[in-house]
């Protein structure tokens, strides 16, 4: 197994875990936000996972429009404009889980297709990122996979504090 195969497997695994956590999550649970919480509701975090992966893989790495923009997911998700998650603007935002699930599936499929076909020169290229200069493959592993995993845990915890089973196992 080479680094590309490992990265593809990591993305697939972390998305499988995320989807396992979200598979029986109700819209009511996903939209819940208690008074005083300094965190977005599950549905907004779930959407953020897809938008960030989309932005990294398509926008930052490939320099292409995101699926959010190019395939009309912004309108389907009820967004006026694509942009980073901002706690002040997302605190009260709710997203339809079925639509987010479909968007995340499209993002993950596009990510896997990109990784399957990416030339070594592309993956080894150094680029400036919000965290400094990194090789593309390192940024996808460090930011892409870890980002999904971090929010998966966040979602599981938010389900747990609502009295539900958070992790899918």
C-alpha positions as CSV (number, residue, x, y, z in Angstrom):
1,X,0.0,0.0,0.0
2,X,1.4,3.4,-0.9
3,X,0.6,6.8,0.6
4,X,-2.1,7.5,-1.9
5,X,-3.9,4.2,-1.1
6,X,-3.5,4.8,2.6
7,X,-5.0,8.3,2.3
8,X,-7.9,7.0,0.3
9,X,-8.5,4.3,2.9
10,X,-8.4,6.9,5.7
11,X,-10.9,9.2,4.0
12,X,-13.2,6.2,3.4
13,X,-12.9,4.9,6.9
14,X,-13.5,8.3,8.6
15,X,-16.5,9.0,6.4
16,X,-17.9,5.5,7.2
17,X,-17.6,6.3,10.9
18,X,-19.2,9.7,10.5
19,X,-22.1,8.2,8.5
20,X,-22.5,5.5,11.1
21,X,-22.9,8.1,13.7
22,X,-25.4,10.1,11.6
23,X,-27.4,7.2,10.2
24,X,-30.0,7.2,12.9
25,X,-29.8,10.8,13.9
26,X,-33.1,12.6,13.8
27,X,-33.5,16.0,12.3
28,X,-34.8,17.2,15.7
29,X,-31.5,16.0,17.4
30,X,-29.4,17.4,14.6
31,X,-31.1,20.8,14.9
32,X,-31.0,21.0,18.8
33,X,-29.0,23.7,20.4
34,X,-29.4,24.4,24.1
35,X,-29.3,27.9,25.6
36,X,-25.8,29.0,26.3
37,X,-24.2,26.5,24.0
38,X,-21.1,27.9,22.3
39,X,-21.3,25.3,19.5
40,X,-23.3,24.9,16.3
41,X,-26.0,22.3,16.0
42,X,-25.1,18.9,14.6
43,X,-26.7,19.6,11.3
44,X,-24.4,22.7,10.8
45,X,-21.3,20.8,11.9
46,X,-22.2,18.0,9.5
47,X,-22.6,20.4,6.6
48,X,-19.3,22.1,7.6
49,X,-17.4,18.8,7.3
50,X,-18.5,18.5,3.6
51,X,-17.9,22.2,2.8
52,X,-14.4,22.1,4.2
53,X,-13.4,18.9,2.5
54,X,-14.9,20.3,-0.8
55,X,-13.1,23.6,-0.4
56,X,-9.7,21.9,0.4
57,X,-9.8,19.2,-2.3
58,X,-11.4,21.2,-5.1
59,X,-10.7,24.9,-4.3
60,X,-7.3,24.8,-2.5
61,X,-5.6,21.8,-4.0
62,X,-7.1,21.7,-7.5
63,X,-7.9,25.4,-8.0
64,X,-11.3,24.5,-9.3
65,X,-14.8,25.6,-8.3
66,X,-16.2,23.5,-5.4
67,X,-19.0,21.1,-5.8
68,X,-21.0,23.4,-3.6
69,X,-20.8,26.1,-6.3
70,X,-20.4,24.0,-9.5
71,X,-23.2,21.5,-8.8
72,X,-25.6,23.8,-7.1
73,X,-25.3,22.4,-3.6
74,X,-25.2,25.9,-2.1
75,X,-28.9,26.4,-3.2
76,X,-29.9,22.8,-2.2
77,X,-28.4,23.4,1.2
78,X,-30.0,26.8,1.6
79,X,-26.8,28.9,1.5
80,X,-26.7,32.2,-0.2
81,X,-22.9,32.0,-0.7
82,X,-20.2,29.5,0.0
83,X,-17.8,30.4,2.7
84,X,-16.1,29.2,5.8
85,X,-18.0,28.2,8.9
86,X,-18.4,31.3,11.1
87,X,-19.8,30.7,14.6
88,X,-21.7,33.9,14.6
89,X,-23.5,33.2,11.3
90,X,-23.9,29.5,11.7
91,X,-25.1,29.4,15.3
92,X,-28.7,29.3,14.3
93,X,-28.3,27.6,10.9
94,X,-30.0,24.3,10.4
95,X,-29.5,21.9,7.5
96,X,-31.6,19.1,6.1
97,X,-29.8,15.9,7.0
98,X,-30.8,14.0,3.8
99,X,-29.4,16.9,1.7
100,X,-26.2,17.1,3.7
101,X,-25.8,13.3,3.5
102,X,-26.1,13.5,-0.3
103,X,-23.7,16.4,-0.5
104,X,-21.1,14.6,1.7
105,X,-21.4,11.5,-0.5
106,X,-20.7,13.6,-3.6
107,X,-17.8,15.3,-2.0
108,X,-16.3,12.0,-0.7
109,X,-16.7,10.4,-4.1
110,X,-15.1,13.3,-5.9
111,X,-12.2,13.3,-3.3
112,X,-11.6,9.6,-3.9
113,X,-11.7,10.0,-7.7
114,X,-9.2,12.9,-7.4
115,X,-6.9,10.8,-5.2
116,X,-7.1,7.8,-7.4
117,X,-6.0,9.8,-10.5
118,X,-3.7,12.4,-9.0
119,X,-0.2,12.4,-10.3
120,X,2.6,12.1,-7.8
121,X,3.8,15.5,-8.7
122,X,0.5,17.0,-7.7
123,X,0.4,15.2,-4.3
124,X,4.1,16.0,-3.6
125,X,3.7,19.7,-4.6
126,X,4.3,22.2,-1.8
127,X,1.6,24.8,-1.3
128,X,0.7,27.6,1.1
129,X,-2.1,26.6,3.4
130,X,-3.8,28.3,6.3
131,X,-1.4,26.3,8.5
132,X,1.8,27.3,6.6
133,X,3.5,25.5,3.7
134,X,2.8,21.8,3.3
135,X,2.9,19.2,0.7
136,X,-0.6,18.5,-0.8
137,X,-0.6,14.9,0.5
138,X,0.4,16.0,4.0
139,X,-2.3,18.7,4.1
140,X,-5.0,16.2,2.9
141,X,-4.0,13.8,5.7
142,X,-3.4,16.3,8.4
143,X,-6.2,18.7,7.7
144,X,-8.6,16.7,5.5
145,X,-8.8,13.4,7.4
146,X,-8.2,14.8,10.9
147,X,-10.8,17.5,10.3
148,X,-13.5,14.9,9.5
149,X,-12.5,12.8,12.5
150,X,-12.5,15.8,14.8
151,X,-16.0,16.8,13.9
152,X,-17.2,13.1,14.0
153,X,-16.2,13.1,17.6
154,X,-17.9,16.5,18.2
155,X,-21.1,15.2,16.7
156,X,-20.9,12.0,18.7
157,X,-20.5,14.0,21.9
158,X,-23.4,16.3,21.0
159,X,-25.6,13.2,20.5
160,X,-24.4,11.9,23.9
161,X,-25.3,15.0,25.8
162,X,-28.8,14.8,24.3
163,X,-29.1,11.3,25.9
164,X,-28.5,9.4,22.6
165,X,-25.8,6.8,21.7
166,X,-23.1,8.9,20.0
167,X,-20.7,6.5,18.5
168,X,-21.9,3.9,16.0
169,X,-20.3,1.0,17.9
